[in-house]
Amino acid sequence: MAADTSWTFEPGAIVLVGTLGYVYIRRWRSLRAQGGLRGRREAPTGRLLSYLGGLLALIVALISPVDRLSDQVFMMHMFQHLLLLDIAPIGLICGLNKIILRPVTRRLQRLEESAGVLGHPFFAIAAYVSLMWLWHVPTLYDAALSHSLIHVLEHVCFLSIGLLYWWHLLSPIRSRHRLSEMGAVVYMLTTKLLVGLLGIGLTFAPEPLYAFYKSQPAVWGLSPADDESLAGGLMAFEQSVVMGIALVWLFINALTASDAAERRAERYAAR
């Protein structure tokens, strides 16, 4: 059977992407309008490109043919979820810095204080892992595919917890629960290994777990078992790649911070 590769143009997704893009670009342009070195330093082009990359990931996940294909192919549904959990949040958060966020920095800090345990990195780990496992329980997964409101709730959960999870690791503003270098490594390893196990379980499941996809006509010649194996392999592979890149980034940051501390110590000693 030929796959339906039409664009969905979901109104809610279009409003979300449009609002996020408008607010960011307006703020970025106002900083850039200062001109000269200051404007380029406070609103770097790299930040803009990163943020636009995050918006592009949202468009691919929620508006492009990926959204339509997710109802036909389990592997594409998995790809959609990984975009919402990791790729889009990473791009959006890396597009920010403390200057761009200055109008809302205090509100974010007050929100973190009032959130209590919900604002702690341990909660982000627990929520990220548990939501991934929970939404892949066959009954709940099939319900999301069969009922549009549950499907929207699933996407909201993935994007929200993705933003919270990566905020603790990439946050451009100082947090009460800021992770140390080793804490960030443990944060990353714990989460990605536990989610990767879910992917491995799906890859090697003895039979297809999801009734929704078993009842769908075969697309691209994929049997339900092969489709599920590919989806699980994609999850495990993506978690491994993201973890590897993040660990390298954390290592480089740790070295940079160590070098900066040594230079400060040398300056103080010279004085």
Coordinates of C-alpha atoms in Angstrom, one line a residue:
M1 CA 0.0 0.0 0.0
A2 CA 1.3 3.5 -0.9
A3 CA 1.8 5.7 2.1
D4 CA -0.1 8.9 2.7
T5 CA 2.5 11.6 2.7
S6 CA 0.3 14.7 2.8
W7 CA 0.9 17.7 5.1
T8 CA -1.5 17.9 8.1
F9 CA -1.4 21.7 8.8
E10 CA -2.7 21.2 12.3
P11 CA -4.0 24.7 13.4
G12 CA -2.8 24.2 17.0
A13 CA 0.7 23.3 15.8
I14 CA 0.8 26.2 13.4
V15 CA -0.2 28.7 16.2
L16 CA 2.4 27.2 18.5
V17 CA 5.2 27.5 16.0
G18 CA 4.1 30.9 14.8
T19 CA 3.9 32.3 18.4
L20 CA 7.3 30.9 19.5
G21 CA 8.9 32.2 16.3
Y22 CA 7.3 35.7 16.5
V23 CA 8.2 36.3 20.1
Y24 CA 11.8 35.1 19.7
I25 CA 12.6 36.9 16.5
R26 CA 11.1 40.2 17.8
R27 CA 13.3 40.0 20.9
W28 CA 16.4 38.9 18.8
R29 CA 16.0 41.8 16.3
S30 CA 15.5 44.4 19.1
L31 CA 18.9 43.3 20.6
R32 CA 20.5 43.2 17.2
A33 CA 19.3 46.7 16.5
Q34 CA 21.8 48.0 19.0
G35 CA 24.4 47.5 16.3
G36 CA 28.1 46.9 16.4
L37 CA 29.9 44.4 18.6
R38 CA 27.4 44.6 21.4
G39 CA 24.4 43.7 19.2
R40 CA 26.3 40.7 17.8
R41 CA 27.4 39.6 21.2
E42 CA 24.0 39.8 22.9
A43 CA 22.1 38.3 19.9
P44 CA 24.5 36.0 18.1
T45 CA 23.5 34.6 14.7
G46 CA 24.3 31.1 16.0
R47 CA 21.6 31.5 18.6
L48 CA 19.0 32.5 16.0
L49 CA 19.9 29.5 13.8
S50 CA 19.7 27.1 16.7
Y51 CA 16.2 28.4 17.7
L52 CA 15.0 28.2 14.1
G53 CA 16.3 24.6 14.0
G54 CA 14.2 23.8 17.0
L55 CA 11.1 25.4 15.3
L56 CA 11.9 23.4 12.2
A57 CA 11.9 20.2 14.3
L58 CA 8.5 21.1 15.6
I59 CA 7.2 21.7 12.0
V60 CA 8.6 18.4 10.9
A61 CA 7.0 16.6 13.9
L62 CA 3.6 18.2 13.9
I63 CA 2.8 19.7 10.5
S64 CA 4.9 17.8 7.8
P65 CA 4.1 14.4 6.4
V66 CA 5.8 12.9 9.4
D67 CA 2.6 13.6 11.4
R68 CA 0.5 11.8 8.8
L69 CA 2.9 8.9 8.5
S70 CA 3.0 8.4 12.3
D71 CA -0.6 7.0 12.0
Q72 CA 0.6 4.5 9.4
V73 CA 4.1 3.5 10.4
F74 CA 5.3 2.9 14.0
M75 CA 8.9 3.9 13.1
M76 CA 7.7 7.3 12.0
H77 CA 5.6 7.7 15.1
M78 CA 8.8 7.0 17.1
F79 CA 10.7 9.6 15.0
Q80 CA 8.0 12.1 15.8
H81 CA 8.3 11.5 19.5
L82 CA 12.1 11.8 19.5
L83 CA 11.8 15.1 17.7
L84 CA 9.5 16.4 20.4
L85 CA 11.5 15.0 23.3
D86 CA 15.0 15.8 22.3
I87 CA 15.7 17.6 19.0
A88 CA 13.2 20.5 19.3
P89 CA 13.9 21.3 23.0
I90 CA 17.7 21.2 22.4
G91 CA 17.4 23.6 19.5
L92 CA 15.0 26.0 21.2
I93 CA 17.0 26.2 24.5
C94 CA 20.4 26.5 22.8
G95 CA 18.8 29.5 21.0
L96 CA 18.6 31.4 24.3
N97 CA 21.0 33.2 26.4
K98 CA 20.7 35.3 29.6
I99 CA 20.4 38.5 27.6
I100 CA 17.6 37.3 25.3
L101 CA 15.8 35.9 28.4
R102 CA 16.3 39.0 30.5
P103 CA 12.6 40.2 30.3
V104 CA 11.5 36.9 31.9
T105 CA 14.5 35.8 34.0
R106 CA 13.1 36.8 37.4
R107 CA 9.7 35.2 36.5
L108 CA 11.5 31.9 35.6
Q109 CA 13.5 32.0 38.8
R110 CA 10.4 32.6 40.9
L111 CA 8.6 29.8 39.1
E112 CA 11.5 27.5 39.9
E113 CA 11.3 28.5 43.6
S114 CA 7.6 27.9 43.8
A115 CA 7.8 24.6 42.0
G116 CA 9.6 23.0 44.9
V117 CA 10.5 19.4 44.1
L118 CA 9.0 19.7 40.6
G119 CA 11.8 22.0 39.7
H120 CA 14.6 19.6 40.8
P121 CA 16.6 17.7 38.2
F122 CA 15.7 14.4 39.9
F123 CA 12.1 15.1 39.0
A124 CA 13.0 15.8 35.4
I125 CA 14.8 12.4 35.2
A126 CA 11.9 10.5 36.8
A127 CA 9.3 12.3 34.6
Y128 CA 11.3 11.8 31.4
V129 CA 11.9 8.1 31.9
S130 CA 8.4 7.3 33.4
L131 CA 6.5 9.1 30.7
M132 CA 8.4 7.4 28.0
W133 CA 7.7 4.0 29.5
L134 CA 4.1 4.9 30.4
W135 CA 3.1 6.1 26.9
H136 CA 4.5 2.9 25.4
V137 CA 2.2 0.7 27.5
P138 CA 0.2 -0.9 24.6
T139 CA -3.2 0.1 26.0
L140 CA -2.3 3.8 26.3
Y141 CA -0.3 3.9 23.1
D142 CA -3.2 2.4 21.1
A143 CA -5.6 4.8 22.8
A144 CA -3.5 7.8 21.7
L145 CA -3.5 6.6 18.1
S146 CA -7.3 6.0 18.2
H147 CA -8.4 9.3 19.9
S148 CA -7.1 12.7 18.8
L149 CA -7.4 14.4 22.2
I150 CA -5.3 11.7 23.9
H151 CA -2.8 12.0 21.0
V152 CA -2.6 15.7 21.6
L153 CA -2.0 15.1 25.3
E154 CA 0.7 12.6 24.5
H155 CA 2.5 15.2 22.3
V156 CA 2.1 17.9 25.0
C157 CA 3.6 15.6 27.6
F158 CA 6.6 14.7 25.4
L159 CA 7.4 18.3 24.4
S160 CA 6.9 19.6 28.0
I161 CA 9.1 17.0 29.7
G162 CA 11.6 17.4 26.9
L163 CA 11.9 21.1 27.5
L164 CA 12.1 20.6 31.3
Y165 CA 14.7 17.9 31.0
W166 CA 17.0 19.8 28.7
W167 CA 16.5 23.0 30.5
H168 CA 18.3 21.6 33.6
L169 CA 21.3 20.6 31.4
L170 CA 21.5 23.6 29.0
S171 CA 19.8 26.4 30.9
P172 CA 21.4 29.8 30.0
I173 CA 20.4 31.3 33.4
R174 CA 21.7 30.3 36.8
S175 CA 19.4 27.9 38.7
R176 CA 19.1 27.0 42.4
H177 CA 19.6 23.4 41.3
R178 CA 22.4 24.0 38.8
L179 CA 24.1 20.7 37.9
S180 CA 27.8 20.2 38.6
E181 CA 30.0 18.7 35.9
M182 CA 29.7 15.2 37.4
G183 CA 26.0 15.7 38.3
A184 CA 25.3 16.5 34.6
V185 CA 27.1 13.3 33.5
V186 CA 25.0 11.2 36.0
Y187 CA 21.9 13.1 34.9
M188 CA 22.5 12.2 31.2
L189 CA 23.7 8.6 31.7
T190 CA 20.8 7.6 34.0
T191 CA 18.1 8.9 31.7
K192 CA 19.4 7.8 28.4
L193 CA 20.3 4.3 29.6
L194 CA 16.9 3.7 31.1
V195 CA 15.1 5.0 28.0
G196 CA 17.5 3.1 25.7
L197 CA 16.4 -0.2 27.5
L198 CA 12.9 0.5 26.4
G199 CA 14.1 0.8 22.8
I200 CA 16.0 -2.4 23.1
G201 CA 12.9 -4.1 24.5
L202 CA 10.8 -3.0 21.6
T203 CA 13.5 -4.0 19.1
F204 CA 13.6 -7.6 20.4
A205 CA 10.0 -8.1 21.4
P206 CA 8.9 -11.6 20.3
E207 CA 5.7 -10.3 18.7
P208 CA 4.1 -6.9 17.9
L209 CA 2.8 -5.2 21.0
Y210 CA 0.4 -2.6 19.5
A211 CA -3.0 -3.6 18.1
F212 CA -3.4 -0.4 16.2
Y213 CA -0.5 -1.0 13.9
K214 CA -1.3 -4.7 13.5
S215 CA -4.7 -3.7 12.0
Q216 CA -3.1 -1.1 9.6
P217 CA -2.4 -2.0 5.9
A218 CA 1.3 -2.7 5.3
V219 CA 3.2 0.4 4.2
W220 CA 6.6 0.2 2.5
G221 CA 6.4 -3.6 2.7
L222 CA 6.9 -3.5 6.5
S223 CA 5.3 -6.2 8.6
P224 CA 4.1 -5.1 12.1
A225 CA 7.0 -7.0 13.7
D226 CA 9.6 -5.4 11.4
D227 CA 8.1 -2.0 11.9
E228 CA 8.2 -2.3 15.7
S229 CA 11.8 -3.6 15.6
L230 CA 12.9 -0.6 13.5
A231 CA 11.1 1.8 15.8
G232 CA 12.8 0.3 18.9
G233 CA 16.1 0.4 17.2
L234 CA 15.6 4.0 16.2
M235 CA 14.8 4.9 19.9
A236 CA 17.9 3.1 21.2
F237 CA 20.2 4.5 18.5
E238 CA 18.9 8.1 19.0
Q239 CA 19.3 7.9 22.8
S240 CA 22.9 6.6 22.4
V241 CA 23.9 9.3 19.8
V242 CA 22.4 12.1 21.9
M243 CA 24.0 10.8 25.0
G244 CA 27.4 10.6 23.3
I245 CA 27.2 14.1 21.9
A246 CA 26.0 15.5 25.2
L247 CA 28.8 13.8 27.1
V248 CA 31.5 15.2 24.7
W249 CA 29.9 18.6 25.2
L250 CA 30.0 18.2 29.0
F251 CA 33.6 17.1 28.9
I252 CA 34.6 20.1 26.8
N253 CA 32.7 22.5 29.1
A254 CA 34.4 20.9 32.1
L255 CA 37.8 21.5 30.6
T256 CA 36.9 25.1 29.7
A257 CA 35.7 25.8 33.2
S258 CA 38.8 24.3 34.7
D259 CA 41.1 26.4 32.4
A260 CA 39.2 29.5 33.4
A261 CA 39.5 28.7 37.1
E262 CA 43.2 28.2 36.7
R263 CA 43.7 31.5 34.9
R264 CA 41.7 33.3 37.6
A265 CA 43.8 31.7 40.3
E266 CA 47.0 32.8 38.5
R267 CA 45.8 36.4 38.2
Y268 CA 45.0 36.5 41.9
A269 CA 48.4 35.0 42.8
A270 CA 50.2 37.6 40.6
R271 CA 48.3 40.4 42.4

